[in-house]
Coordinates of C-alpha atoms in Angstrom, one line a residue:
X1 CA 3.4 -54.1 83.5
X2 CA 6.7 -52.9 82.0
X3 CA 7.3 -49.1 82.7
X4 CA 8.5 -47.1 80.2
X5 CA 9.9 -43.1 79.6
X6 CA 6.3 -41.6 79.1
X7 CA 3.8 -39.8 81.3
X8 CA -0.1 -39.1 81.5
X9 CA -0.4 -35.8 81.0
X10 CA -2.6 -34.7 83.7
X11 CA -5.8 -32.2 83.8
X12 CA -4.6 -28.2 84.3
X13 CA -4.7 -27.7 88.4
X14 CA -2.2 -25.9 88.6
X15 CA 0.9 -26.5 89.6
X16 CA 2.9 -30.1 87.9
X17 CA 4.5 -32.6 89.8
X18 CA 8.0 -33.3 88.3
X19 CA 7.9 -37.1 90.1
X20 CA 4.5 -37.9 88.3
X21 CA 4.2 -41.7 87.9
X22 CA 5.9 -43.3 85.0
X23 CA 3.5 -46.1 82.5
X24 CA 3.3 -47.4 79.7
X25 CA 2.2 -46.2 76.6
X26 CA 1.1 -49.2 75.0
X27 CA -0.3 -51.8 77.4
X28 CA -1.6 -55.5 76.8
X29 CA -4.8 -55.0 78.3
X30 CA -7.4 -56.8 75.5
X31 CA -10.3 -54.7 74.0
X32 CA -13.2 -58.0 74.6
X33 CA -14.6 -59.6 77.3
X34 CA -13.6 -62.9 78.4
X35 CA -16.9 -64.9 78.2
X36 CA -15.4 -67.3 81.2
X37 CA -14.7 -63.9 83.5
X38 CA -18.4 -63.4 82.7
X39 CA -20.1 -66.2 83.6
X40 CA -18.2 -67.0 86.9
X41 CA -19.6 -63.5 87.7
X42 CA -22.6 -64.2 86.8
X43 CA -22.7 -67.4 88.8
X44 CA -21.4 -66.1 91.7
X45 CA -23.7 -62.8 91.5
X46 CA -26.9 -64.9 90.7
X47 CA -25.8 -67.6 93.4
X48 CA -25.3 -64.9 96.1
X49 CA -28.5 -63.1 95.5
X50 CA -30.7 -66.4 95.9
X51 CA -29.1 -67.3 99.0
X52 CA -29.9 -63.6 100.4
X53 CA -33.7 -63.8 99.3
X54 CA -34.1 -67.2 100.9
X55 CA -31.8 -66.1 104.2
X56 CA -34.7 -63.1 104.0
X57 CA -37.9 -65.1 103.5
X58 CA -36.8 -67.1 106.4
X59 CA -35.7 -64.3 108.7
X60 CA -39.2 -63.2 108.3
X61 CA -41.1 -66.1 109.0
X62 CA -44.5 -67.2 107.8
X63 CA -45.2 -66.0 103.8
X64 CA -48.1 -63.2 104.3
X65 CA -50.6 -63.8 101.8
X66 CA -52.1 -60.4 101.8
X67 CA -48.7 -59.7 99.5
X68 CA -49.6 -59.7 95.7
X69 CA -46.7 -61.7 94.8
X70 CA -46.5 -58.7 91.7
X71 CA -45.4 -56.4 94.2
X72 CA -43.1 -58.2 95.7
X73 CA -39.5 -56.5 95.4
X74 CA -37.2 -60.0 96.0
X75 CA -39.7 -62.1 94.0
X76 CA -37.5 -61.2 90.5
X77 CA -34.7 -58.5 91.0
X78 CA -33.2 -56.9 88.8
X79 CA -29.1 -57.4 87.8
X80 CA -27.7 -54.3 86.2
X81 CA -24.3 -53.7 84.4
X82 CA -22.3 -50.3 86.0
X83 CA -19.6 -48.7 83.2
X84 CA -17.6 -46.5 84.2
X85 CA -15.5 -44.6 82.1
X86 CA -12.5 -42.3 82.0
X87 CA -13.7 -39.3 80.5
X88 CA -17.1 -37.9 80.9
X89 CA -19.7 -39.2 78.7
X90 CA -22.1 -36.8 76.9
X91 CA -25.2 -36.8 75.9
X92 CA -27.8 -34.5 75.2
X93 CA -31.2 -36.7 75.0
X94 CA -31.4 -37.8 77.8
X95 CA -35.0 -38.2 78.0
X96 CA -35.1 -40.4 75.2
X97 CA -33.5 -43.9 75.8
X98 CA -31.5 -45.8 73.5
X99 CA -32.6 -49.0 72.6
X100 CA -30.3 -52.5 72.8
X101 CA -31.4 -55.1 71.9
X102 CA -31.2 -58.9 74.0
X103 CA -30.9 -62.3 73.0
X104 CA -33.2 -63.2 76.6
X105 CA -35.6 -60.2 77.0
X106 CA -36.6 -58.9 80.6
X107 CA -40.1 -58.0 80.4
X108 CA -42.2 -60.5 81.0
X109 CA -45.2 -61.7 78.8
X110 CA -48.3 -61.0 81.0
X111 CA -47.1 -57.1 81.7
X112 CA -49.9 -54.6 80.8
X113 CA -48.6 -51.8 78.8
X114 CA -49.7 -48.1 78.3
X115 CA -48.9 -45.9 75.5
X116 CA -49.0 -42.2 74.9
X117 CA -49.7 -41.4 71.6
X118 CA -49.9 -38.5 69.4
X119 CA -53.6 -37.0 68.4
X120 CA -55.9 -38.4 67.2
X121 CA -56.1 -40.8 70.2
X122 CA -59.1 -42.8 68.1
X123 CA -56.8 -43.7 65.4
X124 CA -54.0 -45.6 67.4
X125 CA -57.0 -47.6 68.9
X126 CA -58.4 -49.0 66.0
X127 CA -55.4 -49.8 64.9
X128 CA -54.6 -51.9 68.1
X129 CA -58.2 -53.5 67.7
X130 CA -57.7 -54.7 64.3
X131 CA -57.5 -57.6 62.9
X132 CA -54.5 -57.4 61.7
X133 CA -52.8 -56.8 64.8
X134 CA -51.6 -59.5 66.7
X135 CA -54.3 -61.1 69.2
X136 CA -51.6 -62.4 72.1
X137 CA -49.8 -58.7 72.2
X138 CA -53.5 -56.7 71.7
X139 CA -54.6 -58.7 75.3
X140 CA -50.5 -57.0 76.5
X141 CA -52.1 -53.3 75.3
X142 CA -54.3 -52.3 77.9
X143 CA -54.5 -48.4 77.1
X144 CA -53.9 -46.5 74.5
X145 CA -54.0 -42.5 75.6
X146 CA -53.5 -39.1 73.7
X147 CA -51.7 -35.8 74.7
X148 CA -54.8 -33.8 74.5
X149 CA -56.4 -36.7 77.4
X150 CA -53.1 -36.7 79.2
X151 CA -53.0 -33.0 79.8
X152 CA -56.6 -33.0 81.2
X153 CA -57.7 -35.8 83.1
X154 CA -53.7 -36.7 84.8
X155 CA -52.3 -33.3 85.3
X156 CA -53.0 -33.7 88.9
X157 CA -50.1 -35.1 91.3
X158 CA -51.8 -37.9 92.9
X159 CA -53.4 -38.8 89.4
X160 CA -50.0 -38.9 87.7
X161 CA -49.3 -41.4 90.5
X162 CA -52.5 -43.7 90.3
X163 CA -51.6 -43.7 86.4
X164 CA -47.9 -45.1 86.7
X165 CA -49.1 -47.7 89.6
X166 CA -51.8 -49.4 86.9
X167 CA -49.3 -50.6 84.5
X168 CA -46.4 -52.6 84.0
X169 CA -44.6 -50.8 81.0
X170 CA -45.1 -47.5 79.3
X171 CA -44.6 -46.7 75.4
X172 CA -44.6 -43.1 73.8
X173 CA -44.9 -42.2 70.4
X174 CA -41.4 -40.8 69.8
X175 CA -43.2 -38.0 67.9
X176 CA -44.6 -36.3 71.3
X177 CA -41.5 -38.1 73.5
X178 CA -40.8 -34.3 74.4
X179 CA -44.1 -33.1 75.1
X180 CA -44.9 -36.2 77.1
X181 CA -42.4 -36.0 79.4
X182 CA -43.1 -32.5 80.6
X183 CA -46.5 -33.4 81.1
X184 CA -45.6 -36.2 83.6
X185 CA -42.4 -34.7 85.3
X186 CA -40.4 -36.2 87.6
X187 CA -43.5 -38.8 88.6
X188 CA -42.6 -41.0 85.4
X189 CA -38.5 -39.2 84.5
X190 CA -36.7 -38.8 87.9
X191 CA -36.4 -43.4 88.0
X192 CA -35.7 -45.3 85.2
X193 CA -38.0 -48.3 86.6
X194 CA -41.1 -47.0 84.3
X195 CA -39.9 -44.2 81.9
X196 CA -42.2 -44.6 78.6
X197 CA -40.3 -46.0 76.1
X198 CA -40.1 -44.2 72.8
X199 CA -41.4 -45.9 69.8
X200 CA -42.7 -45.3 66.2
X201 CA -45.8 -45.6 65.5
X202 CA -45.5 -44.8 61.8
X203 CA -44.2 -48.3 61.4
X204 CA -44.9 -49.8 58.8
X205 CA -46.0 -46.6 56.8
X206 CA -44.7 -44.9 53.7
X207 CA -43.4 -41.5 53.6
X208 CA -42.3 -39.7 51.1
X209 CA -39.4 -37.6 52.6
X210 CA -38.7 -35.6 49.2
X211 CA -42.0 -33.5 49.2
X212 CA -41.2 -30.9 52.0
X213 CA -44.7 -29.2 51.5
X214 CA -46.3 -31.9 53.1
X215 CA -44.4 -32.0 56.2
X216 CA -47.8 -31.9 58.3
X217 CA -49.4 -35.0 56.5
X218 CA -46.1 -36.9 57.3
X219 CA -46.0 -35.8 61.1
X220 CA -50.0 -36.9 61.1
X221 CA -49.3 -40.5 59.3
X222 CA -50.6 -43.6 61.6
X223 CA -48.1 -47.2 61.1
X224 CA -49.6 -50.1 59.5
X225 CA -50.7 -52.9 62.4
X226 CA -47.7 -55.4 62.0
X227 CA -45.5 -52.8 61.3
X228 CA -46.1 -51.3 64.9
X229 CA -46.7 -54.5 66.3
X230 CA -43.2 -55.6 65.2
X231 CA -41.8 -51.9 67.3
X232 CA -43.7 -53.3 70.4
X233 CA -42.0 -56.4 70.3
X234 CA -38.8 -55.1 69.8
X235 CA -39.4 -52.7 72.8
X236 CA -40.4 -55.3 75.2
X237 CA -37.1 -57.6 73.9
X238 CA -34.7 -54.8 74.6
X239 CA -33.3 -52.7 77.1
X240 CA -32.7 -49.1 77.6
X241 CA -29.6 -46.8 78.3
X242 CA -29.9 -43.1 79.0
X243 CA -26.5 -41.6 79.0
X244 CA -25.4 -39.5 81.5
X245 CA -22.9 -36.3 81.5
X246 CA -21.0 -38.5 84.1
X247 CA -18.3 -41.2 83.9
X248 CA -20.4 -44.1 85.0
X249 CA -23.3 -45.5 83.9
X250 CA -25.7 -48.0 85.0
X251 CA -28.1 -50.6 82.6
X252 CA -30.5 -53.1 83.3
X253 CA -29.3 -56.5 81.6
X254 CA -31.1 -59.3 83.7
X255 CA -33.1 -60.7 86.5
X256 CA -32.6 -63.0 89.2
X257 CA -34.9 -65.9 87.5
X258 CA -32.2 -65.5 84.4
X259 CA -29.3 -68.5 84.1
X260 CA -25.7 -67.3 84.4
X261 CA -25.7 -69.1 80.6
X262 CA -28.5 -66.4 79.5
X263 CA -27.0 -63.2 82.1
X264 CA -23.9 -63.6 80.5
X265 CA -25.3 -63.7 76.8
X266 CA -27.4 -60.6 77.3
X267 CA -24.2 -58.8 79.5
X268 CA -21.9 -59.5 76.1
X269 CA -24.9 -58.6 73.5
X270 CA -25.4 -55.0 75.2
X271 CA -21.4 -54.1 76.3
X272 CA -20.8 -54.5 71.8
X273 CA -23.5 -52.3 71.2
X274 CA -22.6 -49.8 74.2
X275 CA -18.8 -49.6 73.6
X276 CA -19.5 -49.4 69.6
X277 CA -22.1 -46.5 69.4
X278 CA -22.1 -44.6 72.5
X279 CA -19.0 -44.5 74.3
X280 CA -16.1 -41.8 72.8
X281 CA -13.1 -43.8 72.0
X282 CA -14.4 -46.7 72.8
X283 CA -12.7 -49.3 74.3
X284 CA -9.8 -46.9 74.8
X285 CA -12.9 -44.9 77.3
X286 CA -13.5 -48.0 79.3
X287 CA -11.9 -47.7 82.9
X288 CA -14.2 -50.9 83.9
X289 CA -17.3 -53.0 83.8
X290 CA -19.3 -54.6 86.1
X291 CA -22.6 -56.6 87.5
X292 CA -24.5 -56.2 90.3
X293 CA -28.0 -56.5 92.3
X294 CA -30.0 -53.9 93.4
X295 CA -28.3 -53.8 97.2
X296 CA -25.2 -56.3 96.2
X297 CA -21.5 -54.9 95.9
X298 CA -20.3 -54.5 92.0
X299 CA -18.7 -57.6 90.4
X300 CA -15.9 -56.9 88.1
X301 CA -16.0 -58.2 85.0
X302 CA -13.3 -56.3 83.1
X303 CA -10.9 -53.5 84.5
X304 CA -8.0 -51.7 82.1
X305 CA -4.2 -51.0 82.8
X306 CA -4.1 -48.0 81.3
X307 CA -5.1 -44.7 82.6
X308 CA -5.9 -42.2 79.9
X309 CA -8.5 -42.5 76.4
X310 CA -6.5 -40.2 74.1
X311 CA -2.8 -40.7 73.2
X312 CA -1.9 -37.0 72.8
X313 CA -2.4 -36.5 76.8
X314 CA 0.8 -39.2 76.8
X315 CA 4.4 -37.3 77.5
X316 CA 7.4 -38.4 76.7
X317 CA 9.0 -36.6 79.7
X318 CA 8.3 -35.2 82.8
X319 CA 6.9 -31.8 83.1
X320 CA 9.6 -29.3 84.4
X321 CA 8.4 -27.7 88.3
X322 CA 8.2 -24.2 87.9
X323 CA 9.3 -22.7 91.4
X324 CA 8.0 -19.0 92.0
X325 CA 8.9 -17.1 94.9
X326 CA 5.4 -16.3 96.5
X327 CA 6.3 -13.9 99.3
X328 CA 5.7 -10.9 96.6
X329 CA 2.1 -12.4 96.3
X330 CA 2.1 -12.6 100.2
X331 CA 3.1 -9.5 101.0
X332 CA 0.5 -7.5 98.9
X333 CA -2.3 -9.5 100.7
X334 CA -0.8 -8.9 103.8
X335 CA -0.5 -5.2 102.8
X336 CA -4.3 -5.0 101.6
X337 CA -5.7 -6.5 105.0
X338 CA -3.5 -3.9 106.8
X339 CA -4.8 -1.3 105.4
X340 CA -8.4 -2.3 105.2
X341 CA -8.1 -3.2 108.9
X342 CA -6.7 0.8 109.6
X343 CA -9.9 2.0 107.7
X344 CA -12.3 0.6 110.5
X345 CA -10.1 1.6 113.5
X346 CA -10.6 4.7 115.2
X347 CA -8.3 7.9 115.7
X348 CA -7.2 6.7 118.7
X349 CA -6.8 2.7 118.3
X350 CA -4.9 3.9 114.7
X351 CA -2.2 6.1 116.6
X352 CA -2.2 3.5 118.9
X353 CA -1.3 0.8 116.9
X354 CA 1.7 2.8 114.9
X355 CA 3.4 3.5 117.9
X356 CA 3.7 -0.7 118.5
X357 CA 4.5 -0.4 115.2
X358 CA 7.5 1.6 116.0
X359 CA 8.1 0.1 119.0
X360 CA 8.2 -3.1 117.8
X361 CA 10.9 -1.7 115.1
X362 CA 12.9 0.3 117.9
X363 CA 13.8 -3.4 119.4
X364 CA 15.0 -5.5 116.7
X365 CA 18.3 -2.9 117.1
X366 CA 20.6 -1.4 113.9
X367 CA 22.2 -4.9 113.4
X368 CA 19.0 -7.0 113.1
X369 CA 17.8 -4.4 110.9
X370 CA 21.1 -4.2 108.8
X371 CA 21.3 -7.8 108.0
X372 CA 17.8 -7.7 107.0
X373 CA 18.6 -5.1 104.3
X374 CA 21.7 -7.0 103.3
X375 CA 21.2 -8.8 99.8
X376 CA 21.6 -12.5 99.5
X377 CA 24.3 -12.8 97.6
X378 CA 26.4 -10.2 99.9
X379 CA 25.3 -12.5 102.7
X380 CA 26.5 -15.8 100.9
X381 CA 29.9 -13.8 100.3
X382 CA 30.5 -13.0 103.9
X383 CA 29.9 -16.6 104.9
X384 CA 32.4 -18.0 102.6
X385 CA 34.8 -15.3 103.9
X386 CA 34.0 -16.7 107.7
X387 CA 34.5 -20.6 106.6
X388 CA 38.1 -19.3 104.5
X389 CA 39.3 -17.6 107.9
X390 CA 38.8 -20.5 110.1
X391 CA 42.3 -22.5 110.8
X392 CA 40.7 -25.5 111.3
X393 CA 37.8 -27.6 109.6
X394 CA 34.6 -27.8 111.0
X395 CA 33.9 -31.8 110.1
X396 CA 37.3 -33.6 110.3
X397 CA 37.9 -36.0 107.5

């Protein structure tokens, strides 16, 4: 890359470096993926992972059948894409997740799912066991549970973990997402593996946002069955990013039974809708993207050239080095310890130490102590008067 006259202007610590390193303003890094850098990661990642599952299943000898093969962790990992950015990214919902959506989704379609719903819990199960709701996802919908229930029969620890151990996925009306989540704590929020997933469950419903005096009738309306049928499908195709006040984030895009064709479809589908809507800057934020396995080292898939997101923290110069004489500074703090060091010695040890003090003084003799009183430039004077006097030259040319 060419270097040219400008700087990055760097974070206020302090003191500037006048030899900061020189770049380039404008740089030909491109703003897209390249769909081939993709999908040889995506081949060697998936490739890599297979081999270590086998290696493991062999290492450990005969298949143990007491295993449900649900549980098991290497049966269908899960691939994740890490962004990092170079600014921190903000965001202050944290505990609701974003929906994007996927061309191949990740959930399966035997999971059991469980959703928390606002009162009256009787409603949003008749409207599960209509007719009108679709038979193959109503088998998917094993419980259906208010806030009132939730409060009483799972505010217990251990019951909060039984709960999250039944199911596969959890849903939350995105009415009581809020209320929910402080009821379940940091059972259900501190992992992302089984956070309910916020939908609405007045799909499908009318409401009449203009009359503001029935603002209770709206937060009370119950979704048609195909209209929230269609928001459970569209969970379960999806996946789910919860920004972080960090610079790097981390989203699940795949699993191990995936192609590289379909990993690398569903790796472009969600870095558009990432960069587009929740990134600041956007492309200009990206410092890099990558894929990974759950215990694999990070693939890259697309790093930048250029170091900063904003163009006004670009220089045109070098900062000038301000040099400050800091034995003033010095010699106060050395002058404050002194004298809260005297305050704690005794009569004695205090006398003591002033006559080193002076003794120390009495040593140096008048000329030490006269050219410490002599300025600098008198000093400088006196020197060139010693060089002018000498007959000879000190270096001979």
């Amino acid at each position: 890359m060419a270097k040219s006259k400008s700087l990055v202007k760097s974070e206020p610590t302090g003191e500037k470096s006048a030899n900061a390193p020189l770049v380039a303003k404008k740089s030909s890094t491109p703003y897209q993926l390249d769909p081939a850098q993709v999908e040889r990661a995506a081949k060697g990642l998936i490739a890599h992972m297979k081999k270590h599952a086998q290696e493991k299943e062999e290492k450990a000898g005969k298949k143990n059948l007491a295993v449900d093969e649900d549980d098991s962790a290497d049966q269908d990992q899960a691939i994740f894409l890490n962004v990092s950015t170079k600014t921190h990214v903000h965001d202050s919902n944290r505990l609701k997740p974003t929906k994007l959506p996927l061309p191949h989704p990740i959930v399966g379609s035997d999971v059991r799912i469980c959703i928390f719903t606002k009162d009256p819990q009787r409603a949003y199960k008749d409207l599960v066991a209509s007719d009108e709701f679709p038979a193959d996802l109503r088998t998917r919908v094993a419980r259906v549970i208010g806030v009132d229930k939730l409060r009483k029969k799972w505010k217990p620890f251990e019951n909060k973990r039984q709960l999250l151990a039944l199911y596969d996925v959890f849903m939350v009306d995105e009415r009581v997402t809020k209320i929910v989540a402080e009821t379940l704590g940091k059972t259900f929020y501190s992992t992302k593996s089984k956070r309910p997933i916020p939908i609405r469950l007045t799909a499908g419903a009318y409401i009449d946002k203009s009359k503001k005096d029935d603002k209770k009738k709206q937060e009370n309306v119950i979704g048609t069955p195909k209209g929230v049928a269609k928001e459970i499908e569209a969970a379960l195709s999806a996946t789910y990013v919860s920004m972080s006040p960090s610079a790097n984030t981390s989203i699940k895009v795949g699993k191990l039974s995936m192609t590289p064709q379909q990993l690398k479809e569903n790796v472009e589908a969600v870095v558009e809708k990432l960069v587009e809507k929740h990134i600041e800057h956007k492309w200009r934020n990206v410092r890099g993207l990558y894929i990974k396995g759950p215990t694999t080292k990070a693939l890259p898939i697309w790093l930048t050239e250029e170091q900063w997101a904003d163009e006004d923290k670009v220089l045109d110069e070098a900062p000038q080095r301000v040099i400050t004489d800091g034995s003033k500074k010095g010699g106060e703090k050395r002058k404050k310890w002194e004298e809260w060091e005297e305050e704690l010695l005794d009569d004695e040890d205090l006398e003591e130490k002033r006559q080193r003090r002076k003794a120390k003084k009495a040593k140096k003799g008048p000329e030490q102590s006269q050219s410490r009183s002599i300025s600098k430039e008198k000093r400088n004077k006196l020197k060139q008067e010693a060089l002018q006097s000498v007959q000879t030259p000190l270096i001979a040319s």
